[in-house]
PDB file of C-alpha atoms in Angstrom:
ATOM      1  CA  UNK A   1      18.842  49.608  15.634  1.00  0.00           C
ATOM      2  CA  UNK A   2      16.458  46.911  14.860  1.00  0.00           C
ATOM      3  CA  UNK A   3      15.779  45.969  11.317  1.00  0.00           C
ATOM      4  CA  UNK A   4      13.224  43.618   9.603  1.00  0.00           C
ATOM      5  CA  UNK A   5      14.561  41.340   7.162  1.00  0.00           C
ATOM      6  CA  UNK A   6      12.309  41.066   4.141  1.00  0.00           C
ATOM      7  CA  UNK A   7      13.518  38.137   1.802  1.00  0.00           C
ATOM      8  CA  UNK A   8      10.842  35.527   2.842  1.00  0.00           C
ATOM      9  CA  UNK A   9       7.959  35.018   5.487  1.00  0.00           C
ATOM     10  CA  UNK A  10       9.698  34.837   8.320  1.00  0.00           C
ATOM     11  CA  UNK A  11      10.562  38.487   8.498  1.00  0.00           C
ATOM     12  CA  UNK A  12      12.556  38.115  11.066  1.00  0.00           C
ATOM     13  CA  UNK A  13      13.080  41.414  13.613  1.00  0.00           C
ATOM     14  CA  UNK A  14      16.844  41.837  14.072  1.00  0.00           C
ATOM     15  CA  UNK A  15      19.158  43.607  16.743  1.00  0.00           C
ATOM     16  CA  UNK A  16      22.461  44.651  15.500  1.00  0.00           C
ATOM     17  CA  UNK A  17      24.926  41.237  15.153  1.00  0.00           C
ATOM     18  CA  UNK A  18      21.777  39.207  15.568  1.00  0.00           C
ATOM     19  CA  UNK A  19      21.209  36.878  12.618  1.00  0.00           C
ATOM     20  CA  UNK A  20      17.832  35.121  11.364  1.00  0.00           C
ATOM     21  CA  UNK A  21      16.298  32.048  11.599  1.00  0.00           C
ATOM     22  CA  UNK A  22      18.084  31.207   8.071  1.00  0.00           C
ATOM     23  CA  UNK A  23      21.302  31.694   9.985  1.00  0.00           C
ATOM     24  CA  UNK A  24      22.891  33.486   6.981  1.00  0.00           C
ATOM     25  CA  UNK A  25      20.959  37.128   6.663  1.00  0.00           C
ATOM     26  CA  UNK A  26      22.530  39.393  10.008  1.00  0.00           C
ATOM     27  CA  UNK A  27      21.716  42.947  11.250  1.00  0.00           C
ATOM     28  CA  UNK A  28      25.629  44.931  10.710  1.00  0.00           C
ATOM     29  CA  UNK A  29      25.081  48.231  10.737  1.00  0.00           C
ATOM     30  CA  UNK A  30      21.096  48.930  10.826  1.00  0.00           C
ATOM     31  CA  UNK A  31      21.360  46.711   7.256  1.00  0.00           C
ATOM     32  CA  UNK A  32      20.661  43.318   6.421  1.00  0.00           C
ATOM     33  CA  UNK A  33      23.525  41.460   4.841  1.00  0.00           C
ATOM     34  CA  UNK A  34      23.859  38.017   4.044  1.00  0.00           C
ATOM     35  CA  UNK A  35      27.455  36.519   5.461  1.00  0.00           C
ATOM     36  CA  UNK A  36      27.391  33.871   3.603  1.00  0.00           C
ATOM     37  CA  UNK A  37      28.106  35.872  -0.330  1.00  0.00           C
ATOM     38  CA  UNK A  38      31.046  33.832  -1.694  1.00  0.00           C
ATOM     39  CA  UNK A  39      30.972  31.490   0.770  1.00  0.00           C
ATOM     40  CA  UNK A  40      30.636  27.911  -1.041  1.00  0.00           C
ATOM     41  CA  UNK A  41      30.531  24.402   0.841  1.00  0.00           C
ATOM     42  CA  UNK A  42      29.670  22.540  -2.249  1.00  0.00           C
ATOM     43  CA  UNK A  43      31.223  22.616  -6.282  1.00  0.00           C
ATOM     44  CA  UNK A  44      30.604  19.931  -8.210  1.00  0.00           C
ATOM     45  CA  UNK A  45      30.197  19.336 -11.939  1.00  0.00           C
ATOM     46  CA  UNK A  46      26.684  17.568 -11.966  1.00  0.00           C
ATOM     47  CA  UNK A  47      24.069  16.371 -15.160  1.00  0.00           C
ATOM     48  CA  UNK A  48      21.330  18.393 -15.936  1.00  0.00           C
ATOM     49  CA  UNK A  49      18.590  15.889 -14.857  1.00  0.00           C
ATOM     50  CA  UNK A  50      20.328  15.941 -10.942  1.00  0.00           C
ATOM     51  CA  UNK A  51      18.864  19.581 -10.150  1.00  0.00           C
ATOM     52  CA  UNK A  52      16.219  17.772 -11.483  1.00  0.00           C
ATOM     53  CA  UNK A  53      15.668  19.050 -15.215  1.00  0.00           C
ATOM     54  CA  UNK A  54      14.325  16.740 -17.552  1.00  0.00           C
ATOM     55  CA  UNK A  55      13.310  19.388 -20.176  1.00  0.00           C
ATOM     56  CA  UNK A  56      16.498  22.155 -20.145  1.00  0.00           C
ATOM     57  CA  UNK A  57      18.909  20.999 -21.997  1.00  0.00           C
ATOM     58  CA  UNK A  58      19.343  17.671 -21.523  1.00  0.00           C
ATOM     59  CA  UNK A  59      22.271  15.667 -22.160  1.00  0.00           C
ATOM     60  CA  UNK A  60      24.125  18.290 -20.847  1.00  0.00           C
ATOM     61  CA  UNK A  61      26.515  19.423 -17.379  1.00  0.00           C
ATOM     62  CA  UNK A  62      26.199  22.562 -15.077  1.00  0.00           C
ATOM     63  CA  UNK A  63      28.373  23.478 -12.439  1.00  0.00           C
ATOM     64  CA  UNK A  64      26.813  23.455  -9.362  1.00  0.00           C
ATOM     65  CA  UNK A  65      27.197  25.512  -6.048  1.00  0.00           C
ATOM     66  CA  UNK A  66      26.152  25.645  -2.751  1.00  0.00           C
ATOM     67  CA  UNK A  67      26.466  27.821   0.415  1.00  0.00           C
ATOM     68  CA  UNK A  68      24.860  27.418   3.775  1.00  0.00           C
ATOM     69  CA  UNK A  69      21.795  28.301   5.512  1.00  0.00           C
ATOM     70  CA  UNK A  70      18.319  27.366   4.533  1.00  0.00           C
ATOM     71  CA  UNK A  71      14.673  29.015   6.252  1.00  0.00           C
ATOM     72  CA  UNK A  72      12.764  25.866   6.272  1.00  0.00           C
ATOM     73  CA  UNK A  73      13.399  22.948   8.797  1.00  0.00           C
ATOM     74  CA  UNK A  74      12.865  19.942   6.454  1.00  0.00           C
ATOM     75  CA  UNK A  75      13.384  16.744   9.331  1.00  0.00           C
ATOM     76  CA  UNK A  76      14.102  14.950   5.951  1.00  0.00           C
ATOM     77  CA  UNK A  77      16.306  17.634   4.735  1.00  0.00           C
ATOM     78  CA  UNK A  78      18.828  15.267   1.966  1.00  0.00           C
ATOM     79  CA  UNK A  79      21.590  18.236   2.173  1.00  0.00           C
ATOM     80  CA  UNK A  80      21.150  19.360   6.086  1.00  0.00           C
ATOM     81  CA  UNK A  81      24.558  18.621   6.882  1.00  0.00           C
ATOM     82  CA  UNK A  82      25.386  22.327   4.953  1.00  0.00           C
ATOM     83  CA  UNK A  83      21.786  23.493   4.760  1.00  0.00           C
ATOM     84  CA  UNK A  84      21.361  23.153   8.268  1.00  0.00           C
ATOM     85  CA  UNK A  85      24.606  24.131   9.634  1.00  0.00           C
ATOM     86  CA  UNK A  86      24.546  26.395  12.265  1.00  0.00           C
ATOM     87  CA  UNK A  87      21.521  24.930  14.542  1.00  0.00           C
ATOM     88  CA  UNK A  88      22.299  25.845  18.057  1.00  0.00           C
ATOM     89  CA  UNK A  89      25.512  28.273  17.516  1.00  0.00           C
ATOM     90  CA  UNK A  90      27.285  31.178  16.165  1.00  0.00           C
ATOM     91  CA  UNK A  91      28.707  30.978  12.801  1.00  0.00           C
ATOM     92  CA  UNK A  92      31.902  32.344  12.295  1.00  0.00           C
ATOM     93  CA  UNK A  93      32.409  32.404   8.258  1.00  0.00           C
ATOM     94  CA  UNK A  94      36.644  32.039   7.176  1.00  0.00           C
ATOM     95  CA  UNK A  95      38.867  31.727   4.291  1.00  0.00           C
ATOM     96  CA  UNK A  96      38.919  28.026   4.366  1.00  0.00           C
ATOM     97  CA  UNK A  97      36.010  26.259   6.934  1.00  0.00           C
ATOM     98  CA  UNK A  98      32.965  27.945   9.165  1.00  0.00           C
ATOM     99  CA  UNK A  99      32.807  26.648  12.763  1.00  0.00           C
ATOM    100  CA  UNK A 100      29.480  24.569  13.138  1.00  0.00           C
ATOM    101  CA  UNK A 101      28.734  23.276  16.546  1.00  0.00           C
ATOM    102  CA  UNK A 102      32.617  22.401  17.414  1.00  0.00           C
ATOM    103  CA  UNK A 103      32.975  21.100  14.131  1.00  0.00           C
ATOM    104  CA  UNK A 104      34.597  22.636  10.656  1.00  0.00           C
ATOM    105  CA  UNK A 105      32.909  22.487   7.205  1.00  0.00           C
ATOM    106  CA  UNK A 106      35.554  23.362   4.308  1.00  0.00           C
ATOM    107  CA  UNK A 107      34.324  26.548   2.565  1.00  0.00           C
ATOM    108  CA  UNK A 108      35.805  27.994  -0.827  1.00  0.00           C
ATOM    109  CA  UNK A 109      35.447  31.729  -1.487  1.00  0.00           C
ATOM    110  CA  UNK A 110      34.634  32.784  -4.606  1.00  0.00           C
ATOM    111  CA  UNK A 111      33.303  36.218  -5.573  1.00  0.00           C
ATOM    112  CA  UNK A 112      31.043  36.176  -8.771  1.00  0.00           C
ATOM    113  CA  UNK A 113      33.589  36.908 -11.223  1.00  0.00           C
ATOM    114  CA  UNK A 114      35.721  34.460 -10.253  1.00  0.00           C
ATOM    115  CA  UNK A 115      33.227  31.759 -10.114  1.00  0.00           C
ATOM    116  CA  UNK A 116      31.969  32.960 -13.981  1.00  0.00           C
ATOM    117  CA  UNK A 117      35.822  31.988 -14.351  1.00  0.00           C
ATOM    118  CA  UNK A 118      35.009  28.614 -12.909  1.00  0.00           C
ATOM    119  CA  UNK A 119      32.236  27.690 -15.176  1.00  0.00           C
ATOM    120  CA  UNK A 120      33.588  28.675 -17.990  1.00  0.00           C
ATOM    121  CA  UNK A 121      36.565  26.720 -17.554  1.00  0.00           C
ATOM    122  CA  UNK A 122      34.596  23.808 -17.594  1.00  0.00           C
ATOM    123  CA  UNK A 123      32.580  24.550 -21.010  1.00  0.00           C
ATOM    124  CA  UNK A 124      34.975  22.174 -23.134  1.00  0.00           C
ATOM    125  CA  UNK A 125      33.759  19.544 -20.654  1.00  0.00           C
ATOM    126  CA  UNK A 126      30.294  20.314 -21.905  1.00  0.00           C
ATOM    127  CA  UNK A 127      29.571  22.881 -18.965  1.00  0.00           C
ATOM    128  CA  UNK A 128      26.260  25.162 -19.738  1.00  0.00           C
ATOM    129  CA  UNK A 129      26.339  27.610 -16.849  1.00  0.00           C
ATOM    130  CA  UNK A 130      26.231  27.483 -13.346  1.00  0.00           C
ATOM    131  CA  UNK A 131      23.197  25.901 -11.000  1.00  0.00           C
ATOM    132  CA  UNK A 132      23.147  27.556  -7.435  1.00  0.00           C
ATOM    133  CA  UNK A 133      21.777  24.590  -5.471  1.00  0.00           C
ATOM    134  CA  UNK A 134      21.768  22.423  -2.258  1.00  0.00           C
ATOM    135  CA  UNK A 135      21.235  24.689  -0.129  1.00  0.00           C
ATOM    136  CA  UNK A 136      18.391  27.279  -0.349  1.00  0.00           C
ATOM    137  CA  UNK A 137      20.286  29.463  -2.549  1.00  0.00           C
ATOM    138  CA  UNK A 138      17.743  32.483  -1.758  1.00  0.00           C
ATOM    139  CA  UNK A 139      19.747  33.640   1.500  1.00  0.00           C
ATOM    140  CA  UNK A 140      22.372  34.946  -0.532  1.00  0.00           C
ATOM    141  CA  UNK A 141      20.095  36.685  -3.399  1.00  0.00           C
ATOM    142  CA  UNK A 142      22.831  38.821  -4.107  1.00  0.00           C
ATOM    143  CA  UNK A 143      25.188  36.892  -4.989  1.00  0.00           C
ATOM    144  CA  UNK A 144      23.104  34.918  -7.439  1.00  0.00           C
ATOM    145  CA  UNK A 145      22.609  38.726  -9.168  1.00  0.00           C
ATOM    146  CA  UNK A 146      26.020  39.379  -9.210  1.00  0.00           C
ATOM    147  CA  UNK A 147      27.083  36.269 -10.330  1.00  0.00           C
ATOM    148  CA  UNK A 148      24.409  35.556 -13.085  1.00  0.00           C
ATOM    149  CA  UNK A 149      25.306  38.753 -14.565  1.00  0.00           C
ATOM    150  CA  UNK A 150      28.514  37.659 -15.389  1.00  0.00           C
ATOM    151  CA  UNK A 151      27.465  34.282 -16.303  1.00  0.00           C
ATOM    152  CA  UNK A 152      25.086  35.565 -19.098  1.00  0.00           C
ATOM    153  CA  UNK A 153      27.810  38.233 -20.591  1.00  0.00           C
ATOM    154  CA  UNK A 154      29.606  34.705 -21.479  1.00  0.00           C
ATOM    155  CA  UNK A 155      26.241  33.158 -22.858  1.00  0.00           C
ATOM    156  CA  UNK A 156      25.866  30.618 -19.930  1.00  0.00           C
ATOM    157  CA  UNK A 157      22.806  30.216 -18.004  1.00  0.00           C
ATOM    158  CA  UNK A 158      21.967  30.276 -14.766  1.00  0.00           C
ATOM    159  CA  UNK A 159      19.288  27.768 -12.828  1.00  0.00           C
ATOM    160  CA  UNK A 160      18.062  28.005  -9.463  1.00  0.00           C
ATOM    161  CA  UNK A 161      16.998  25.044  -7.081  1.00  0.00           C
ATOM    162  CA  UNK A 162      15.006  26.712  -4.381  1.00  0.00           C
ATOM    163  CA  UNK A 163      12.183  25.898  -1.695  1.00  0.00           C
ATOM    164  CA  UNK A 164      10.398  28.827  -3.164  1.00  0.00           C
ATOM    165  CA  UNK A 165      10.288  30.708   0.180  1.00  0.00           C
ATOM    166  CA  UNK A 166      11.239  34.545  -0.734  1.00  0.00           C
ATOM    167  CA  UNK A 167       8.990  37.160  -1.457  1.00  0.00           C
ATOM    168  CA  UNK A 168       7.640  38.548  -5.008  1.00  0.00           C
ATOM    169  CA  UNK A 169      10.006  41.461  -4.843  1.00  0.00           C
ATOM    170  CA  UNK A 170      13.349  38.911  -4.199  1.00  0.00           C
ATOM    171  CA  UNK A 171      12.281  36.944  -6.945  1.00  0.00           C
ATOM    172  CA  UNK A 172      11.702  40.336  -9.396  1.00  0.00           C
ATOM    173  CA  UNK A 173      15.252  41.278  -8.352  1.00  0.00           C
ATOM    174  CA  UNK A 174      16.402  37.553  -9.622  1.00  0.00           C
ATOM    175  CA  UNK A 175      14.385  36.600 -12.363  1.00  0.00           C
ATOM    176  CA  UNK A 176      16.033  38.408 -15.048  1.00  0.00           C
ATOM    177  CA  UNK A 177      19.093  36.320 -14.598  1.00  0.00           C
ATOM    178  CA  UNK A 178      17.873  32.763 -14.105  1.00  0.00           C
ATOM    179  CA  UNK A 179      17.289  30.932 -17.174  1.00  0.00           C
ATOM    180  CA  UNK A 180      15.395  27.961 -15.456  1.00  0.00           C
ATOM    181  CA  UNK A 181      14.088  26.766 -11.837  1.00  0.00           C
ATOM    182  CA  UNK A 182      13.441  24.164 -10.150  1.00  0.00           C
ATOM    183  CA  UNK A 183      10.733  24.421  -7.285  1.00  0.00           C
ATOM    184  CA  UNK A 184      10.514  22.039  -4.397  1.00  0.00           C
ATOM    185  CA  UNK A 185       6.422  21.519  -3.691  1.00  0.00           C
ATOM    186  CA  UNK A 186       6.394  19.570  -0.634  1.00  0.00           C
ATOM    187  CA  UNK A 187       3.299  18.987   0.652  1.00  0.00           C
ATOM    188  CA  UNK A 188      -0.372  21.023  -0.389  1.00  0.00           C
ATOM    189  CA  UNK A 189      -1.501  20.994   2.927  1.00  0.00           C
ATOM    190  CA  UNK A 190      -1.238  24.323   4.717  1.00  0.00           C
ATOM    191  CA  UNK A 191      -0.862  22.409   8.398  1.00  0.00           C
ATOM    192  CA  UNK A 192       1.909  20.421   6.728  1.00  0.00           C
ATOM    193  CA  UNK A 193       4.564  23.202   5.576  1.00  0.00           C
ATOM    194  CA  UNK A 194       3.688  25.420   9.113  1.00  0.00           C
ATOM    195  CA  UNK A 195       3.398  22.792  11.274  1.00  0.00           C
ATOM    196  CA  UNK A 196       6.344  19.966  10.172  1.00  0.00           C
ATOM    197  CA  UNK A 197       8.105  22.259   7.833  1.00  0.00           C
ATOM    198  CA  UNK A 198       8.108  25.735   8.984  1.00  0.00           C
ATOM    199  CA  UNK A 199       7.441  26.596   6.192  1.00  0.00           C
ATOM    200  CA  UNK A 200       3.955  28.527   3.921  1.00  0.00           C
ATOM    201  CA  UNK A 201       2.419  27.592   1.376  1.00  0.00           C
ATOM    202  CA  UNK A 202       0.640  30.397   0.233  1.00  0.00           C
ATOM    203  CA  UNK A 203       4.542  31.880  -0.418  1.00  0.00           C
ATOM    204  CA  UNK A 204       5.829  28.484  -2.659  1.00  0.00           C
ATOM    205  CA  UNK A 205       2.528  29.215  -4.812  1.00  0.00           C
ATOM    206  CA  UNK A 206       2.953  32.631  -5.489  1.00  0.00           C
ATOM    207  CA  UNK A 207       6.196  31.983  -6.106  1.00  0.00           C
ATOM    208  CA  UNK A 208       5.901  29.211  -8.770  1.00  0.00           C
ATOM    209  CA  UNK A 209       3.250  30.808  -9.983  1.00  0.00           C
ATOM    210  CA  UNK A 210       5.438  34.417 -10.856  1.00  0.00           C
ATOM    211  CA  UNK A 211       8.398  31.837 -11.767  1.00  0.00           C
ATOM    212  CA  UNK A 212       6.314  29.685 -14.702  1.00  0.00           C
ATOM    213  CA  UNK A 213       5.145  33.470 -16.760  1.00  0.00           C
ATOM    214  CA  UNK A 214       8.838  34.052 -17.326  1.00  0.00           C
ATOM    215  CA  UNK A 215      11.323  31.102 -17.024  1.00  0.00           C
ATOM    216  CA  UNK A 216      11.597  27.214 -17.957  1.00  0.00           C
ATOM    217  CA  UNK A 217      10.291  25.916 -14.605  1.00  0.00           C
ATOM    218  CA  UNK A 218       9.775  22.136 -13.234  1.00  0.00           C
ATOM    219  CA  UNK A 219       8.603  21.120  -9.799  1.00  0.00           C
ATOM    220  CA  UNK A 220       9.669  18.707  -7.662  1.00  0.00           C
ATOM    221  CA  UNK A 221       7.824  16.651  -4.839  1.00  0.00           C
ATOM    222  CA  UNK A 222       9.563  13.919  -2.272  1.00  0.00           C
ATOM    223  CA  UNK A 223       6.650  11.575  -1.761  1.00  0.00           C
ATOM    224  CA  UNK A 224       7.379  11.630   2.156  1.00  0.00           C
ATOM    225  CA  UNK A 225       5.646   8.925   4.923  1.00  0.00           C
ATOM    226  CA  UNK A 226       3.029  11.072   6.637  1.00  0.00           C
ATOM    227  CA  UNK A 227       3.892  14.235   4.782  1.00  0.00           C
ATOM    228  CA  UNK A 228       3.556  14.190   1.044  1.00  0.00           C
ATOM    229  CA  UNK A 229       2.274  10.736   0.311  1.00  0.00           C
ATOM    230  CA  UNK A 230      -1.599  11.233  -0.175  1.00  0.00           C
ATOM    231  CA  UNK A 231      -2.942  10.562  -3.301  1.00  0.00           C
ATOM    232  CA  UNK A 232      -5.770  13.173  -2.227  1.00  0.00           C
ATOM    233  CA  UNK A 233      -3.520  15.393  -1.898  1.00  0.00           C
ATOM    234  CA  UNK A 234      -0.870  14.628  -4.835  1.00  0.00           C
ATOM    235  CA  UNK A 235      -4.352  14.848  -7.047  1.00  0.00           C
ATOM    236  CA  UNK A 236      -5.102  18.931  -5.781  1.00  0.00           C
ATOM    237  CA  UNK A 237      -1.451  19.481  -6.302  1.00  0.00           C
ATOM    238  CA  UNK A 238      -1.562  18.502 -10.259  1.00  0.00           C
ATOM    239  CA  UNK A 239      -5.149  20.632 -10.560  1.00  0.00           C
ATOM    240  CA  UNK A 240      -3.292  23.371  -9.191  1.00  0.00           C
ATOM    241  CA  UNK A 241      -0.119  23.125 -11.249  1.00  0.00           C
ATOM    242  CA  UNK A 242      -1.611  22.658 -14.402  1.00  0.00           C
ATOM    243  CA  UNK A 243      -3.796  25.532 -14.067  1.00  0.00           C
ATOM    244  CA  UNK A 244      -0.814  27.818 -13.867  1.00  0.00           C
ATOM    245  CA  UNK A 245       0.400  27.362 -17.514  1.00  0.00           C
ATOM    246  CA  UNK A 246      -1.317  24.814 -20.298  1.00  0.00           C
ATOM    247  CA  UNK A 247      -0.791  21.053 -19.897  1.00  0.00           C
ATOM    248  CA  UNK A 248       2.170  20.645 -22.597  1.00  0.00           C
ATOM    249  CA  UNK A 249       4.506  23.711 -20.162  1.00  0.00           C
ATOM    250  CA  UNK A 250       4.284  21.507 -17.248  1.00  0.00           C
ATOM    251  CA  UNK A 251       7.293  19.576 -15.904  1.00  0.00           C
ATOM    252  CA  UNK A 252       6.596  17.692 -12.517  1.00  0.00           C
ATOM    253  CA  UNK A 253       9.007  15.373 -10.696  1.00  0.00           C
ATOM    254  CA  UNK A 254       7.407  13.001  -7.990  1.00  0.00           C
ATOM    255  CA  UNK A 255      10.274  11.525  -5.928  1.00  0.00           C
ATOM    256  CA  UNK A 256      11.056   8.791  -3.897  1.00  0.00           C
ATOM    257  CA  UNK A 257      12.067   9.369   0.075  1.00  0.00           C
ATOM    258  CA  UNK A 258      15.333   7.938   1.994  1.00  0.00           C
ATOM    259  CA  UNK A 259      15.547   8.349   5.191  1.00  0.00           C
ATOM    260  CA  UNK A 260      17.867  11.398   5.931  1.00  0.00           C
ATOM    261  CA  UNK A 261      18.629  13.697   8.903  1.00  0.00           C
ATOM    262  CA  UNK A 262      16.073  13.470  11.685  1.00  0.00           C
ATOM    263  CA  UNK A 263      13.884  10.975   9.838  1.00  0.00           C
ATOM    264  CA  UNK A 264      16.502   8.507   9.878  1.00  0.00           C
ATOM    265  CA  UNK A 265      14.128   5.487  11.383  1.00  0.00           C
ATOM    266  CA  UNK A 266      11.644   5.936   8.525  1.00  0.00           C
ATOM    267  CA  UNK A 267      11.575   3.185   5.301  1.00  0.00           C
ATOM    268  CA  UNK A 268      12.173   4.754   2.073  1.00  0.00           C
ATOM    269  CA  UNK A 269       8.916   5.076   0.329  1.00  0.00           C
ATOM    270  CA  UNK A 270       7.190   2.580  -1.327  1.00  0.00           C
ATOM    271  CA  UNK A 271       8.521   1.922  -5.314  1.00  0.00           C
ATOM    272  CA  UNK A 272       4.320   1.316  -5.768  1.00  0.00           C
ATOM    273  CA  UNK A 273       3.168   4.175  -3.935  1.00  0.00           C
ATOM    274  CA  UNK A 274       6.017   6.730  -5.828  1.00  0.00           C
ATOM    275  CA  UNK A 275       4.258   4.822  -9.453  1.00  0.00           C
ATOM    276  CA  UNK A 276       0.786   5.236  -8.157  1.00  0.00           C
ATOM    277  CA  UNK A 277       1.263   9.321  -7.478  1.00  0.00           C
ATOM    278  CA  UNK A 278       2.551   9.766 -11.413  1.00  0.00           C
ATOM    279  CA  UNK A 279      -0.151   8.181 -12.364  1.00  0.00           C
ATOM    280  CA  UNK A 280      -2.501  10.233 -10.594  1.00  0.00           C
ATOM    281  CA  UNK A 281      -0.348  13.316 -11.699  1.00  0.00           C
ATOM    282  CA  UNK A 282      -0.463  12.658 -15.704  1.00  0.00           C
ATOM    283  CA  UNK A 283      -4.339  13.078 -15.119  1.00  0.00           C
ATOM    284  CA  UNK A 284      -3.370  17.173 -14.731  1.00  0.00           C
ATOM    285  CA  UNK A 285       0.274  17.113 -16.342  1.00  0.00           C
ATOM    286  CA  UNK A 286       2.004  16.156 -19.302  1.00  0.00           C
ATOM    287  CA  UNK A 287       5.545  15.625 -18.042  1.00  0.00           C
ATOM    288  CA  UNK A 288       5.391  13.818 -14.958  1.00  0.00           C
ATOM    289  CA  UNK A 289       8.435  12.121 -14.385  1.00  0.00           C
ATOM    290  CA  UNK A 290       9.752   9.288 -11.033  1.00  0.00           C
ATOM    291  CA  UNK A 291      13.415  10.083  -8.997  1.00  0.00           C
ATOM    292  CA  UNK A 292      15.028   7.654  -7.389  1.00  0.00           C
ATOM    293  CA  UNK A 293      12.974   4.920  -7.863  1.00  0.00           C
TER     294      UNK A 293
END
């Protein structure tokens, strides 16, 4: 039986063992399931300001996790080596690795319990909670409800570094357990996110706009050559943001670009040109702040 998935856009029709264009969310059964829950390629013990938050605790370290699978194609995708694994094949998810393309990635699986465990292990190390990150977190939904349940019975919190691609009702169902977000904004052009992304951004909007009423959120935007990098364009984006919540709410990160994945040939972007779009965005917003610069 074919089933629609519903967790972003896409909505991808599915025949039974057929999975989406996120690679992680399959038809078994006449049900959508994601076969990547507990499946981690990434742990790591990172600072606060790396998911990046500038205003949530600072100072401070979060353990953070990643699976695979993402529903945008970014060509300057920093983590596509796990967020795009799976291009062109079948995954076949393991105790140990998945099989990309005639090639292993080592997995680790953890079910939410056990990774509550995890973190707080690490809260003598000055641990907070646990950041599900690097990849787009949003294909496994699930486990980011199971898991943040557990988190916040041992007074941890939970942030979430997403593209902002899942629908109103996904984000209702995770809301109550993140504590703050981090939203990539890539580019405010329409064309842009369709055409060079696959991606929409009517459904980032909504979404940061739902996400600022009811958790600490920042935004983040790579100033990209011949995708983010117009000042025109940087300028509608702070209007827009700081008409969500009042000036003094606002965090915004504008970022500098390396070349990564298939935009390898490109130059990073230009120290001047990352200076000039903060400038433009503390017209609209209080807390702009530069990455990797």
């Amino acid at each position: 039986m074919d089933v629609n998935c519903d967790v972003c856009f896409h909505k991808c029709r599915l025949s039974e063992g057929q999975t989406g264009f996120c690679r992680v969310r399959k038809n078994e059964g006449g049900q959508i399931k994601c076969i990547n829950y507990g499946v981690l390629t990434s742990i790591a013990l990172d600072p606060i300001e790396k998911k990046p938050l500038a205003r949530f605790h600072p100072g401070s370290l979060i353990l953070s996790v990643g699976s695979f699978g993402c529903n945008l194609r970014c060509p300057f995708c920093q983590n596509y080596e796990i967020a795009q694994a799976g291009m062109g094949s079948d995954n076949r998810v393991m105790a140990g690795s998945i099989s990309i393309s005639k090639r292993e990635l080592d997995t680790k699986i953890l079910m939410p319990d056990k990774l509550c465990e995890l973190a707080e292990y690490y809260v003598p190390r000055g641990n907070i909670g646990l950041a599900y990150t690097y990849n787009e977190p949003l294909t496994f939904w699930e486990y980011i409800v199971d898991t943040g349940r557990f988190v916040h019975q041992k007074d941890m919190v939970n942030v979430l570094v997403s593209n902002g691609h899942a629908d109103i009702h996904i984000l209702e169902k995770v809301l109550p357990y993140i504590d703050a977000m981090n939203i990539d904004l890539k580019s405010f052009s329409k064309e842009i996110y369709k055409g060079k992304l696959g991606g929409d951004l009517e459904q980032v909007m909504d979404f940061i706009k739902r996400a600022a009423a009811d958790t600490h959120l920042e935004i983040t935007t790579l100033i990209v050559p011949g995708i983010s990098d117009s000042l025109e364009d940087i300028e509608k984006m702070g209007r827009w943001i700081a008409s969500i919540k009042s000036k003094d709410d606002i965090v915004w990160h504008i970022t500098r670009f390396f070349p990564r994945y298939k935009m390898e040939s490109e130059v990073p972007t230009d120290i001047d040109l990352v200076y000039k779009c903060a400038e433009v965005g503390r017209r609209y917003v209080k807390y702009v702040y530069t990455g990797n610069c």
